[in-house]
Backbone as ProteinMPNN parsed JSONL, in Angstrom:
{"seq_chain_A": "XXXXXXXXXXXXXXXXXXXXXXXXXXXXXXXXXXXXXXXXXXXXXXXXXXXXXXXXXXXXXXXXXXXXXXXXXXXXXXXXXXXXXXXXXXXXXXX", "coords_chain_A": {"N_chain_A": [[81.429, 108.485, 32.526], [77.986, 108.339, 33.246], [75.015, 109.974, 31.843], [73.124, 110.393, 33.855], [74.649, 110.405, 36.177], [76.186, 112.692, 35.759], [74.276, 114.804, 35.863], [73.406, 114.501, 38.468], [75.641, 115.223, 39.861], [75.996, 117.899, 39.134], [73.754, 119.3, 40.04], [73.042, 121.029, 42.931], [72.493, 119.855, 46.297], [69.251, 120.118, 47.921], [68.733, 122.72, 50.158], [67.004, 123.558, 52.832], [67.181, 125.715, 54.646], [68.323, 127.802, 53.219], [66.553, 128.387, 51.204], [64.279, 130.153, 51.862], [65.646, 132.615, 52.193], [66.626, 133.058, 49.678], [64.29, 133.498, 48.192], [63.156, 135.631, 49.596], [64.937, 137.658, 49.126], [64.305, 138.429, 46.572], [61.878, 139.72, 46.78], [61.643, 142.661, 47.284], [62.408, 143.565, 44.766], [60.516, 142.67, 42.978], [57.735, 144.142, 42.195], [55.526, 144.057, 40.66], [52.915, 143.112, 41.127], [51.806, 144.962, 42.816], [50.456, 147.148, 41.641], [48.123, 145.937, 40.668], [46.901, 145.137, 43.04], [46.361, 147.643, 44.166], [44.49, 148.629, 42.295], [42.404, 146.784, 42.686], [41.7, 147.331, 45.339], [40.786, 149.987, 45.059], [38.642, 149.549, 43.342], [36.99, 148.025, 45.011], [36.403, 149.945, 46.971], [35.008, 151.874, 45.453], [32.839, 150.29, 44.655], [31.625, 149.83, 47.129], [30.853, 152.448, 47.803], [29.039, 152.931, 45.741], [27.016, 151.052, 46.299], [26.11, 151.997, 48.795], [25.199, 154.562, 48.075], [23.24, 153.846, 46.235], [21.296, 152.601, 47.815], [20.367, 154.728, 49.376], [19.38, 156.417, 47.364], [17.397, 154.754, 46.276], [15.596, 154.648, 48.394], [14.71, 157.303, 48.473], [13.482, 157.499, 45.965], [11.46, 155.635, 46.297], [9.947, 156.925, 48.273], [9.096, 159.165, 46.826], [7.43, 157.945, 44.898], [5.542, 156.888, 46.642], [4.419, 159.241, 47.711], [3.293, 160.358, 45.398], [1.443, 158.356, 44.823], [-0.248, 158.606, 47.008], [-1.267, 161.191, 46.512], [-2.623, 160.715, 44.075], [-4.492, 158.812, 44.917], [-6.013, 160.375, 46.669], [-7.099, 162.25, 44.852], [-8.641, 160.562, 43.227], [-10.432, 159.343, 45.053], [-11.655, 161.478, 46.519], [-11.875, 163.516, 44.767], [-10.443, 165.872, 44.77], [-7.386, 167.744, 45.007], [-4.673, 167.317, 47.311], [-3.828, 169.928, 49.47], [-0.692, 171.756, 49.439], [1.663, 170.938, 51.947], [-0.107, 169.587, 53.541], [-0.014, 167.022, 52.814], [0.537, 163.506, 53.259], [3.409, 162.326, 54.935], [6.325, 160.546, 53.919], [6.492, 157.081, 54.685], [8.866, 155.868, 55.153], [12.142, 156.247, 56.564], [14.516, 157.933, 55.249], [18.022, 158.151, 54.903]], "CA_chain_A": [[80.322, 108.835, 33.388], [76.675, 108.288, 32.579], [74.331, 111.265, 31.931], [72.441, 110.519, 35.143], [75.656, 110.76, 37.173], [76.603, 114.074, 35.528], [73.256, 115.724, 36.373], [73.376, 114.386, 39.916], [76.792, 115.95, 40.395], [75.918, 119.333, 38.863], [72.653, 119.907, 40.8], [73.368, 121.023, 44.362], [71.411, 119.305, 47.128], [68.305, 121.111, 48.439], [69.044, 123.181, 51.501], [65.803, 124.297, 53.214], [67.462, 126.958, 55.357], [68.716, 128.833, 52.269], [65.459, 128.652, 50.268], [63.542, 131.393, 52.156], [66.487, 133.772, 51.968], [66.709, 133.259, 48.234], [63.03, 134.066, 47.729], [62.942, 136.928, 50.244], [65.803, 138.675, 48.515], [63.673, 138.882, 45.329], [60.621, 140.428, 47.044], [61.635, 144.103, 47.021], [62.64, 143.823, 43.351], [59.33, 142.306, 42.22], [56.588, 144.907, 42.661], [54.547, 144.078, 39.574], [51.583, 142.854, 41.645], [51.354, 146.076, 43.636], [49.474, 147.93, 40.895], [46.866, 145.193, 40.615], [46.299, 145.213, 44.379], [45.826, 148.989, 44.316], [43.272, 148.719, 41.486], [41.358, 145.992, 43.33], [41.239, 148.083, 46.509], [40.01, 151.128, 44.593], [37.393, 148.999, 42.819], [36.175, 147.652, 46.165], [35.943, 151.182, 47.589], [33.994, 152.446, 44.576], [31.665, 149.427, 44.73], [30.996, 150.096, 48.416], [30.201, 153.755, 47.707], [27.886, 152.799, 44.837], [25.961, 150.344, 47.026], [25.567, 152.906, 49.805], [24.445, 155.599, 47.37], [22.075, 153.234, 45.595], [20.275, 152.364, 48.833], [19.796, 156.03, 49.707], [18.625, 156.862, 46.194], [16.22, 153.893, 46.171], [14.657, 155.068, 49.431], [14.118, 158.579, 48.049], [12.574, 157.209, 44.841], [10.291, 154.961, 46.869], [9.144, 157.965, 48.936], [8.476, 159.968, 45.779], [6.327, 157.168, 44.357], [4.517, 156.805, 47.684], [3.753, 160.538, 47.77], [2.457, 160.481, 44.197], [0.324, 157.421, 44.97], [-1.173, 159.222, 47.963], [-1.94, 162.281, 45.792], [-3.54, 160.124, 43.11], [-5.583, 158.211, 45.678], [-6.851, 161.472, 47.16], [-7.827, 162.808, 43.72], [-9.628, 159.589, 42.757], [-11.434, 159.096, 46.075], [-12.378, 162.655, 46.956], [-12.028, 164.422, 43.647], [-9.688, 167.112, 44.929], [-5.963, 167.576, 45.273], [-4.258, 167.641, 48.681], [-3.083, 171.183, 49.489], [0.711, 171.593, 49.85], [1.896, 170.989, 53.386], [-1.025, 168.682, 54.227], [0.183, 165.667, 52.286], [1.162, 162.549, 54.169], [4.857, 162.174, 54.789], [6.778, 159.205, 53.547], [6.553, 156.17, 55.823], [10.274, 155.448, 55.316], [13.098, 157.24, 57.066], [15.695, 157.883, 54.378], [19.188, 158.829, 55.481]], "C_chain_A": [[79.02, 108.797, 32.596], [76.0, 109.66, 32.718], [73.623, 111.459, 33.264], [73.422, 110.926, 36.23], [76.099, 112.199, 37.002], [75.573, 115.06, 36.088], [73.182, 115.661, 37.883], [74.522, 115.168, 40.539], [76.668, 117.456, 40.194], [74.802, 120.028, 39.644], [73.008, 119.869, 42.264], [72.199, 120.444, 45.169], [70.532, 120.433, 47.675], [68.659, 121.449, 49.876], [67.898, 124.075, 51.978], [66.088, 125.615, 53.933], [67.853, 128.095, 54.416], [67.57, 129.219, 51.331], [64.686, 129.928, 50.613], [64.368, 132.65, 51.895], [66.58, 134.112, 50.481], [65.444, 133.942, 47.716], [62.762, 135.442, 48.355], [63.796, 138.018, 49.625], [65.203, 139.205, 47.213], [62.453, 139.748, 45.579], [60.687, 141.928, 46.766], [61.805, 144.445, 45.536], [61.38, 143.572, 42.522], [58.116, 143.019, 42.784], [55.507, 144.984, 41.598], [53.128, 143.893, 40.09], [51.011, 144.003, 42.447], [50.288, 146.889, 42.911], [48.129, 147.248, 40.833], [46.159, 145.265, 41.958], [45.686, 146.592, 44.594], [44.531, 149.152, 43.523], [42.127, 147.955, 42.133], [40.824, 146.715, 44.56], [40.39, 149.278, 46.11], [38.659, 150.648, 44.062], [36.458, 148.622, 43.956], [35.61, 148.896, 46.847], [34.849, 151.835, 46.757], [32.718, 151.612, 44.643], [30.904, 149.647, 46.037], [30.25, 151.426, 48.385], [28.967, 153.684, 46.82], [26.737, 152.101, 45.551], [25.316, 151.243, 48.063], [24.715, 153.994, 49.15], [23.184, 155.055, 46.738], [20.962, 153.009, 46.608], [19.598, 153.68, 49.228], [18.909, 156.545, 48.574], [17.333, 156.063, 46.057], [15.164, 154.29, 47.201], [13.968, 156.366, 49.025], [13.141, 158.374, 46.892], [11.307, 156.544, 45.35], [9.373, 155.976, 47.569], [8.432, 158.839, 47.909], [7.284, 159.231, 45.178], [5.191, 157.053, 45.368], [3.735, 158.105, 47.78], [2.827, 160.728, 46.576], [1.252, 159.547, 44.271], [-0.709, 157.981, 45.941], [-1.959, 160.36, 47.296], [-2.981, 161.725, 44.837], [-4.734, 159.486, 43.802], [-6.543, 159.278, 46.179], [-7.692, 162.063, 46.027], [-8.925, 161.859, 43.262], [-10.765, 159.44, 43.776], [-12.279, 160.33, 46.388], [-12.552, 163.698, 45.853], [-11.314, 165.743, 43.807], [-8.245, 166.795, 45.318], [-5.659, 167.984, 46.719], [-3.475, 168.954, 48.626], [-1.637, 170.956, 49.935], [0.853, 171.747, 51.36], [0.978, 170.044, 54.163], [-0.894, 167.246, 53.744], [0.852, 164.789, 53.336], [2.667, 162.507, 53.891], [5.173, 160.725, 54.453], [6.917, 158.333, 54.79], [7.979, 155.687, 56.1], [11.1, 156.592, 55.875], [14.376, 157.101, 56.25], [16.816, 158.669, 55.026], [19.704, 159.892, 54.554]], "O_chain_A": [[78.974, 109.177, 31.426], [76.362, 110.433, 33.605], [73.534, 112.585, 33.753], [73.073, 111.707, 37.114], [76.367, 112.877, 37.994], [75.949, 116.046, 36.721], [72.918, 116.677, 38.525], [74.38, 115.716, 41.632], [77.185, 118.222, 41.007], [74.89, 121.231, 39.889], [73.253, 118.792, 42.807], [71.045, 120.545, 44.752], [70.998, 121.556, 47.87], [68.858, 120.56, 50.704], [67.82, 125.235, 51.572], [65.291, 126.547, 53.827], [67.722, 129.26, 54.792], [67.619, 130.287, 50.721], [64.451, 130.735, 49.713], [63.831, 133.651, 51.42], [66.608, 135.278, 50.086], [65.519, 134.857, 46.896], [62.198, 136.318, 47.699], [63.402, 139.184, 49.61], [65.544, 140.308, 46.785], [62.02, 140.456, 44.669], [59.823, 142.429, 46.047], [61.382, 145.517, 45.101], [61.196, 144.193, 41.476], [57.523, 142.549, 43.755], [54.664, 145.879, 41.632], [52.205, 144.48, 39.524], [49.813, 144.005, 42.731], [49.3, 147.283, 43.53], [47.095, 147.908, 40.934], [44.941, 145.435, 42.006], [44.594, 146.696, 45.153], [43.575, 149.748, 44.019], [40.991, 148.43, 42.129], [39.617, 146.713, 44.799], [39.377, 149.557, 46.751], [37.637, 151.286, 44.314], [35.256, 148.873, 43.874], [34.45, 148.896, 47.259], [33.855, 152.305, 47.311], [31.622, 152.171, 44.683], [29.673, 149.651, 46.045], [29.131, 151.518, 48.889], [27.953, 154.313, 47.12], [25.589, 152.523, 45.416], [24.092, 151.25, 48.197], [23.626, 154.303, 49.632], [22.161, 155.738, 46.709], [19.791, 153.209, 46.284], [18.379, 153.724, 49.395], [17.813, 157.051, 48.815], [16.284, 156.632, 45.755], [13.969, 154.269, 46.905], [12.761, 156.508, 49.218], [12.089, 159.01, 46.849], [10.209, 156.853, 44.889], [8.151, 155.882, 47.457], [7.277, 159.212, 48.112], [6.231, 159.834, 44.969], [4.018, 157.112, 45.0], [2.512, 158.08, 47.917], [1.702, 161.205, 46.728], [0.16, 159.908, 43.83], [-1.912, 157.844, 45.718], [-3.169, 160.48, 47.491], [-4.108, 162.218, 44.797], [-5.864, 159.604, 43.328], [-7.76, 159.098, 46.116], [-8.874, 162.348, 46.222], [-10.028, 162.301, 42.941], [-11.935, 159.413, 43.395], [-13.5, 160.225, 46.508], [-13.305, 164.658, 46.016], [-11.566, 166.664, 43.031], [-7.937, 165.739, 45.873], [-6.302, 168.875, 47.275], [-2.553, 169.085, 47.821], [-1.379, 170.053, 50.731], [0.214, 172.609, 51.963], [1.255, 169.731, 55.32], [-1.597, 166.358, 54.225], [1.619, 165.258, 54.177], [3.113, 162.638, 52.751], [4.373, 159.818, 54.683], [7.401, 158.791, 55.825], [8.255, 155.153, 57.175], [10.78, 157.764, 55.673], [15.215, 156.246, 56.535], [16.59, 159.721, 55.623], [20.682, 160.567, 54.873]]}, "name": "protein", "num_of_chains": 1, "seq": "XXXXXXXXXXXXXXXXXXXXXXXXXXXXXXXXXXXXXXXXXXXXXXXXXXXXXXXXXXXXXXXXXXXXXXXXXXXXXXXXXXXXXXXXXXXXXXX"}
C-alpha cells in the first residue's frame, strides 16, 4: 500500500451532521473566554459612567468660570463687587 492510500483509509469521511454535536459538547467545558467578556462589560460600564460624570462636571466648571467672569467684568466696569445673591446665574442648566 502506498502512503497516500494508508492516510485515505485512516481518516474518516467528513460527516456534517456530526460536526455541530462534536463542537457543542465542548462548549460547557470551555469557559476561558467568560472572564474576558465580564471584564469588557465592566470596562464599558465604567467608561459610560466616566463620560456621564465628565459632562456634568464640565458643565459645573463652565458655570463657575462664567460666574467669575461676570464678577470680574462688574469690578472692571463699575469698580465694585456684586453683592452676594445679586450675581447673574449661570446660563447653562447643569443636571
